[in-house]
Every structure is written in structure tokens, then in C-alpha cells.
Short mmCIF file of C-alpha atoms and ligand atoms in Angstrom, two decimals:
data_model
loop_
_atom_site.label_atom_id
_atom_site.label_comp_id
_atom_site.label_asym_id
_atom_site.label_seq_id
_atom_site.Cartn_x
_atom_site.Cartn_y
_atom_site.Cartn_z
CA MET A 15 -72.68 -46.70 15.01
CA ARG A 16 -71.29 -43.51 13.40
CA LYS A 17 -73.96 -40.74 12.69
CA PRO A 18 -73.84 -39.46 9.23
CA LEU A 19 -72.18 -35.60 9.15
CA ILE A 20 -73.33 -33.38 6.61
CA VAL A 21 -71.18 -30.11 6.46
CA ALA A 22 -72.10 -26.87 4.16
CA ASN A 23 -68.35 -25.16 3.82
CA TRP A 24 -69.48 -21.82 2.66
CA LYS A 25 -66.19 -20.37 2.47
CA MET A 26 -65.98 -16.48 2.11
CA ASN A 27 -69.69 -16.14 0.21
CA LYS A 28 -73.08 -14.82 2.33
CA ASN A 29 -73.43 -11.65 4.37
CA VAL A 30 -75.34 -12.19 7.40
CA ASP A 31 -78.72 -11.27 5.48
CA GLU A 32 -78.06 -13.94 2.92
CA ALA A 33 -76.90 -16.54 5.30
CA LEU A 34 -80.10 -15.80 7.96
CA THR A 35 -82.47 -16.30 4.47
CA PHE A 36 -80.73 -19.29 3.60
CA LEU A 37 -81.84 -20.76 7.44
CA HIS A 38 -84.76 -19.60 6.78
CA GLN A 39 -85.39 -21.67 3.73
CA ILE A 40 -83.85 -24.61 5.30
CA LEU A 41 -85.06 -25.12 9.08
CA ASP A 42 -88.24 -26.50 8.64
CA GLU A 43 -86.50 -29.10 6.34
CA LEU A 44 -83.72 -30.47 8.72
CA PRO A 45 -83.81 -34.25 8.99
CA ASP A 46 -84.23 -36.30 12.26
CA TYR A 47 -81.24 -35.57 14.33
CA ASP A 48 -81.18 -38.79 15.76
CA ARG A 49 -80.34 -40.16 12.15
CA GLU A 50 -78.29 -37.57 10.93
CA GLU A 51 -76.09 -34.47 11.95
CA VAL A 52 -76.06 -31.13 9.91
CA GLY A 53 -74.01 -28.06 10.23
CA ILE A 54 -72.78 -25.04 8.22
CA ALA A 55 -69.91 -23.32 8.32
CA PRO A 56 -70.38 -19.42 7.50
CA GLN A 57 -68.18 -16.59 7.59
CA ALA A 58 -67.02 -16.02 10.93
CA PHE A 59 -69.01 -12.44 11.46
CA ALA A 60 -72.20 -14.63 10.61
CA ILE A 61 -71.63 -17.12 13.46
CA TYR A 62 -73.37 -15.16 16.09
CA PRO A 63 -76.43 -14.14 14.47
CA MET A 64 -76.54 -17.83 13.28
CA MET A 65 -76.06 -19.16 16.48
CA LYS A 66 -78.71 -16.84 17.68
CA ALA A 67 -81.56 -17.89 14.95
CA VAL A 68 -80.83 -22.04 15.39
CA SER A 69 -80.61 -21.50 19.10
CA GLN A 70 -83.94 -24.18 18.89
CA THR A 71 -82.52 -26.28 16.57
CA PRO A 72 -80.16 -29.28 16.31
CA LEU A 73 -78.36 -27.31 13.54
CA GLN A 74 -74.61 -26.97 14.09
CA ILE A 75 -72.80 -23.66 13.34
CA ILE A 76 -69.05 -24.16 12.43
CA GLY A 77 -66.10 -22.30 12.40
CA GLN A 78 -64.01 -22.54 9.09
CA ASN A 79 -60.99 -21.66 10.98
CA ALA A 80 -59.82 -20.86 14.55
CA ALA A 81 -56.26 -19.33 15.78
CA SER A 82 -53.69 -21.82 17.93
CA LYS A 83 -54.10 -18.47 20.47
CA CYS A 84 -56.88 -17.66 22.53
CA ASN A 85 -56.76 -14.12 22.57
CA GLY A 86 -54.25 -11.57 22.60
CA ALA A 87 -51.95 -9.82 20.02
CA TYR A 88 -53.01 -11.41 17.15
CA THR A 89 -54.83 -9.16 14.61
CA GLY A 90 -57.28 -10.71 12.04
CA GLU A 91 -57.52 -14.21 14.11
CA ILE A 92 -60.30 -15.95 15.32
CA SER A 93 -60.28 -17.39 18.72
CA VAL A 94 -61.77 -20.82 19.23
CA ARG A 95 -62.22 -20.10 22.98
CA ASP A 96 -64.55 -17.41 22.04
CA LEU A 97 -66.27 -19.92 19.45
CA ALA A 98 -66.98 -21.97 22.59
CA ALA A 99 -68.49 -19.32 24.66
CA MET A 100 -71.23 -18.53 21.73
CA GLY A 101 -72.22 -22.52 22.12
CA VAL A 102 -69.84 -23.82 18.56
CA ASN A 103 -69.10 -27.23 18.86
CA TYR A 104 -67.04 -27.59 15.83
CA VAL A 105 -64.50 -26.04 13.89
CA MET A 106 -62.93 -26.60 10.65
CA LEU A 107 -59.35 -26.83 10.81
CA GLY A 108 -56.15 -27.12 8.04
CA HIS A 109 -59.11 -27.13 5.28
CA ALA A 110 -57.11 -27.02 1.79
CA GLU A 111 -57.35 -24.07 0.84
CA ARG A 112 -56.04 -22.98 3.93
CA ARG A 113 -52.90 -25.11 3.67
CA GLU A 114 -52.78 -23.95 -0.12
CA ILE A 115 -53.38 -20.22 -0.33
CA PHE A 116 -52.59 -19.64 3.41
CA LYS A 117 -49.41 -22.02 3.71
CA GLU A 118 -50.72 -23.26 6.69
CA SER A 119 -48.63 -25.85 8.02
CA ASN A 120 -49.12 -29.56 9.48
CA ARG A 121 -47.33 -27.96 12.56
CA THR A 122 -49.75 -24.69 12.55
CA ILE A 123 -52.66 -27.17 12.12
CA ASN A 124 -51.47 -29.27 14.99
CA GLN A 125 -50.96 -26.17 17.11
CA LYS A 126 -54.54 -25.19 16.22
CA LEU A 127 -56.28 -28.98 16.94
CA LEU A 128 -54.65 -29.19 20.47
CA THR A 129 -55.99 -25.56 21.17
CA ALA A 130 -59.37 -26.36 20.06
CA LEU A 131 -59.69 -30.01 21.99
CA ARG A 132 -58.26 -27.72 25.39
CA GLU A 133 -61.37 -25.48 25.12
CA GLY A 134 -63.97 -28.28 23.84
CA VAL A 135 -64.67 -27.84 20.06
CA ARG A 136 -64.50 -30.21 17.97
CA PRO A 137 -62.52 -30.10 15.50
CA ILE A 138 -62.88 -31.26 11.55
CA VAL A 139 -59.66 -32.03 10.62
CA CYS A 140 -58.91 -31.83 6.86
CA THR A 141 -57.01 -34.06 5.08
CA ASN A 142 -56.40 -33.96 1.14
CA GLY A 143 -54.36 -36.47 -1.26
CA GLU A 144 -52.99 -36.58 -4.32
CA GLN A 145 -54.34 -39.28 -6.10
CA LYS A 146 -51.67 -41.79 -7.31
CA MET A 147 -51.67 -45.26 -9.09
CA VAL A 148 -50.34 -48.08 -6.90
CA GLY A 149 -51.14 -51.12 -8.70
CA GLN A 150 -54.30 -51.33 -9.53
CA HIS A 151 -55.79 -48.42 -6.80
CA ASN A 152 -55.70 -45.25 -6.65
CA SER A 153 -53.85 -44.21 -3.85
CA CYS A 154 -53.37 -41.32 -1.50
CA TYR A 155 -49.96 -41.07 0.47
CA SER A 156 -49.83 -37.49 1.08
CA ILE A 157 -52.77 -37.55 3.78
CA PHE A 158 -50.33 -39.78 5.85
CA ARG A 159 -47.83 -37.42 5.98
CA GLN A 160 -50.28 -34.61 6.92
CA LEU A 161 -51.63 -36.87 9.72
CA ASP A 162 -48.31 -37.75 10.95
CA ASN A 163 -47.70 -33.94 12.09
CA VAL A 164 -51.16 -32.74 13.05
CA LEU A 165 -52.10 -35.81 15.43
CA THR A 166 -48.90 -35.11 17.37
CA GLY A 167 -49.43 -34.89 21.28
CA VAL A 168 -52.98 -35.88 20.61
CA PRO A 169 -54.39 -38.06 23.66
CA VAL A 170 -55.92 -41.11 22.55
CA SER A 171 -59.15 -40.04 25.02
CA GLN A 172 -59.50 -37.44 22.80
CA VAL A 173 -59.30 -38.87 19.20
CA THR A 174 -63.35 -39.73 18.68
CA ARG A 175 -63.82 -36.14 19.10
CA ILE A 176 -62.30 -35.19 15.69
CA VAL A 177 -63.95 -35.61 12.38
CA PHE A 178 -61.55 -36.29 10.26
CA SER A 179 -62.14 -35.57 6.04
CA PHE A 180 -60.09 -36.84 3.18
CA GLU A 181 -60.41 -34.58 -0.05
CA PRO A 182 -58.77 -35.51 -3.11
CA THR A 183 -56.91 -32.32 -4.44
CA ASP A 184 -58.57 -32.59 -7.88
CA ALA A 185 -61.95 -32.92 -6.68
CA ILE A 186 -62.15 -29.49 -4.45
CA GLY A 187 -64.07 -26.96 -6.10
CA THR A 188 -64.02 -28.65 -10.05
CA GLY A 189 -67.37 -29.98 -10.49
CA LYS A 190 -65.38 -33.32 -10.85
CA HIS A 191 -65.80 -35.83 -7.79
CA ALA A 192 -63.58 -38.47 -7.23
CA ASP A 193 -65.01 -41.67 -8.62
CA LEU A 194 -66.89 -43.78 -5.61
CA GLU A 195 -63.83 -46.06 -5.47
CA THR A 196 -61.26 -43.43 -4.90
CA ALA A 197 -63.54 -41.59 -2.59
CA GLU A 198 -63.93 -44.50 -0.11
CA HIS A 199 -60.72 -45.89 -0.73
CA GLY A 200 -58.92 -43.03 0.22
CA CYS A 201 -61.58 -43.05 3.67
CA HIS A 202 -60.68 -46.21 4.19
CA LEU A 203 -56.87 -45.77 4.29
CA LEU A 204 -57.42 -42.36 6.24
CA ARG A 205 -59.52 -44.82 8.80
CA GLN A 206 -56.67 -47.73 8.81
CA GLU A 207 -53.80 -45.16 9.52
CA ILE A 208 -55.96 -43.82 12.88
CA GLY A 209 -56.40 -47.52 13.31
CA GLN A 210 -52.44 -48.09 13.22
CA ARG A 211 -51.74 -45.24 15.31
CA TYR A 212 -54.46 -45.67 18.15
CA GLY A 213 -56.02 -49.13 17.48
CA SER A 214 -58.70 -50.65 15.53
CA GLN A 215 -61.81 -49.56 18.00
CA ILE A 216 -60.94 -46.08 18.29
CA ALA A 217 -60.89 -45.93 14.41
CA ASN A 218 -64.40 -47.59 14.06
CA GLN A 219 -65.60 -44.94 16.43
CA VAL A 220 -64.09 -42.01 14.33
CA ARG A 221 -66.09 -39.89 11.75
CA ILE A 222 -64.20 -39.65 8.25
CA LEU A 223 -66.22 -37.33 5.94
CA TYR A 224 -65.80 -37.36 1.97
CA GLY A 225 -64.97 -33.77 0.06
CA GLY A 226 -64.93 -32.77 -3.46
CA SER A 227 -67.80 -31.83 -5.44
CA VAL A 228 -70.58 -33.43 -3.76
CA ASN A 229 -74.01 -32.86 -5.22
CA PRO A 230 -77.53 -34.10 -4.84
CA ASN A 231 -76.64 -36.51 -7.38
CA ASN A 232 -73.92 -38.00 -6.22
CA ILE A 233 -74.25 -37.65 -2.11
CA ARG A 234 -76.48 -40.57 -1.74
CA LEU A 235 -73.89 -43.30 -3.51
CA LEU A 236 -71.13 -41.70 -1.35
CA MET A 237 -72.81 -41.90 1.87
CA ALA A 238 -73.47 -45.64 1.17
CA ALA A 239 -69.94 -46.31 1.32
CA PRO A 240 -68.89 -47.96 4.35
CA ASP A 241 -65.97 -45.78 5.41
CA ILE A 242 -67.87 -42.63 4.59
CA ASP A 243 -69.90 -40.94 7.45
CA GLY A 244 -70.25 -37.66 6.15
CA VAL A 245 -69.91 -35.22 3.63
CA LEU A 246 -68.17 -31.89 3.22
CA ILE A 247 -69.92 -29.54 0.69
CA GLY A 248 -68.63 -26.67 -0.76
CA ARG A 249 -70.06 -24.93 -3.66
CA ALA A 250 -73.71 -27.51 -3.91
CA SER A 251 -74.17 -26.05 -0.31
CA LEU A 252 -74.77 -22.19 -1.12
CA ASP A 253 -78.31 -22.84 -2.71
CA ALA A 254 -80.80 -23.99 -0.56
CA ASP A 255 -82.80 -26.10 -2.70
CA SER A 256 -79.60 -28.24 -3.11
CA PHE A 257 -78.64 -28.26 0.29
CA ILE A 258 -82.32 -29.20 1.43
CA GLN A 259 -81.69 -32.47 -1.14
CA MET A 260 -78.72 -33.36 0.49
CA MET A 261 -79.21 -33.10 3.68
CA ASN A 262 -82.05 -35.18 3.02
CA TYR A 263 -79.99 -37.57 1.41
CA GLN A 264 -81.54 -40.39 3.14
CA GLN A 265 -85.17 -39.87 1.51
CA MET A 266 -83.37 -40.11 -1.79
CA ALA A 267 -83.61 -43.22 -4.36
CA LEU A 268 -80.75 -44.95 -4.70
CA ALA A 269 -81.45 -45.26 -8.10
CA GLN A 270 -80.18 -41.33 -8.19
CA VAL A 271 -76.79 -41.88 -8.56
CA MET A 272 -73.61 -40.39 -9.84
C1 PEP B 327 -64.88 -28.07 0.29
O1 PEP B 327 -63.99 -26.70 -0.12
O2 PEP B 327 -64.07 -28.52 0.70
C2 PEP B 327 -65.38 -28.35 -1.14
C3 PEP B 327 -65.49 -29.82 -1.28
O3 PEP B 327 -65.99 -27.92 -1.75
P1 PEP B 327 -66.75 -28.43 -3.41
O4 PEP B 327 -67.49 -28.92 -3.02
O5 PEP B 327 -67.05 -27.23 -4.08
O6 PEP B 327 -65.74 -29.24 -4.13
#
């Protein structure tokens, strides 16, 4: 049973006051943890005050990034060991913006992934696929090249600790979500690929998130797709009302569709 995971990626938005105000607005509306997990990835400096604010709740505070080294002369970097020391359970790695703007390579992401696993923080490994028409289908071959190098050295025993996300490049931050078929197809191919490497039993336990212009109007339908176990939400997660609706998508009528 794969527990749904809803993740807000705030990117470089919200100062500490704004982050704490947001928490104040949403904490009473959190869904039941037995049914669903919810997390917010704020800017790094907001993690500590937010961790303190949510200590009595199941809300996860998530790192947006971390270095492959745990300490030392790495000015500006974030230590995953110190995230772990604060009680942080998840860290995003290899988001499309890290890859594109900060030129992070698959090899760098692989090093970060191995460090996060070693330090006991669960990585949310982001992959992004170009959509290409292959026969009848939009397909997403570039994610497999990303996976090849990113998963090097990850032992089978650790794979189910990793959460993966699939984000079509042209759906991130554009307001144009992938159509349901493409979103499901990308997540399905990603699961198949994990299955080829680690076996279908493992692949069936791994959670895969869809990301790219998710909003309160499309989340219910996306979450009903068989291979989509959660969502990574950028822009629409910045507004508390919108986020409350999305984290409670299970209560929405299915009629609220894309
Ligand atoms: C993202 O940055 O991962 C993302 C999905 O952003 P948005 O929801 O704004 O497309």
C-alpha cells in the first residue's frame, strides 16, 4: 500500500514570518496521517523554525536540496547530516531547476543521494522528461538516462526509501499541466524502469509523484491515476487556501476535474 504524499515546493519564496503564518493557517486542516502524508519544502533558513512549529503534528518539513558532503569548507551548502539532526525526514534532490539553472549533473545528484541515504534522510529524487511522441504515445525517454546515473551504487535494500518524481519539463511552472494520459504514462514508465533494475516487487512499493502545474482543479483526477502516488506542487502551494484544498483532495468530488 503506497501512502499518498503531497509535497509543496516553495522554491525561493516566503520568509520566516510568512512561512509560520502559513503553518498557522493550515495546521488545523491537515488530513489524517493514516491516509496521507503532507510535506512542505521551504527555503533552508525557515526549516528550523518550521520544524519547531510542527513538532506535535505529522506535517513533514522537507529540504529543497542538500550537499553531497556533510561538513567542511563548502560555503553556501546545506548539510544533510544537519537536516537529519533537526529531525528532517525528506530532502528533494535533482529538481529540474537545480539541473537547469545550477547545472547539477546526474553524477552530482547521485553523490547527494548516496549521502542522504547514508545519513538517514529519505531522498525525493526528481526526474524530468521531455515529452516525445513515440507511436501513439507521448513518451519520456530522457528520464531513463537520468535514472541510469543517479541510481548508481544504491543497494536494493534502500530503494523503497527513495521517493521519485516525474515532471514533464514543459509543465513545470507554466500553468500547463500534462494531460492525464501523459502524467500517468510518465510515472508508469518510471516505475517500469525501476522494476527492470530492482524487480517489480520493489517497484510496486516505490512512491512516484507527478509534478507540473498541479492545482486544486486537477489534483483529484491526477491522484486517481494508478501510478501516481502523490504530487509535487510549486506555484499553487504558495496560497494557504489552495494548499488546504489540495492536501484534502480525497474529500473533493471527482466531478472537479481537469
Ligand atoms: C515544481 O517546481 O516542481 C513544480 C511542479 O512547479 P509548478 O507546480 O509551479 O509547476
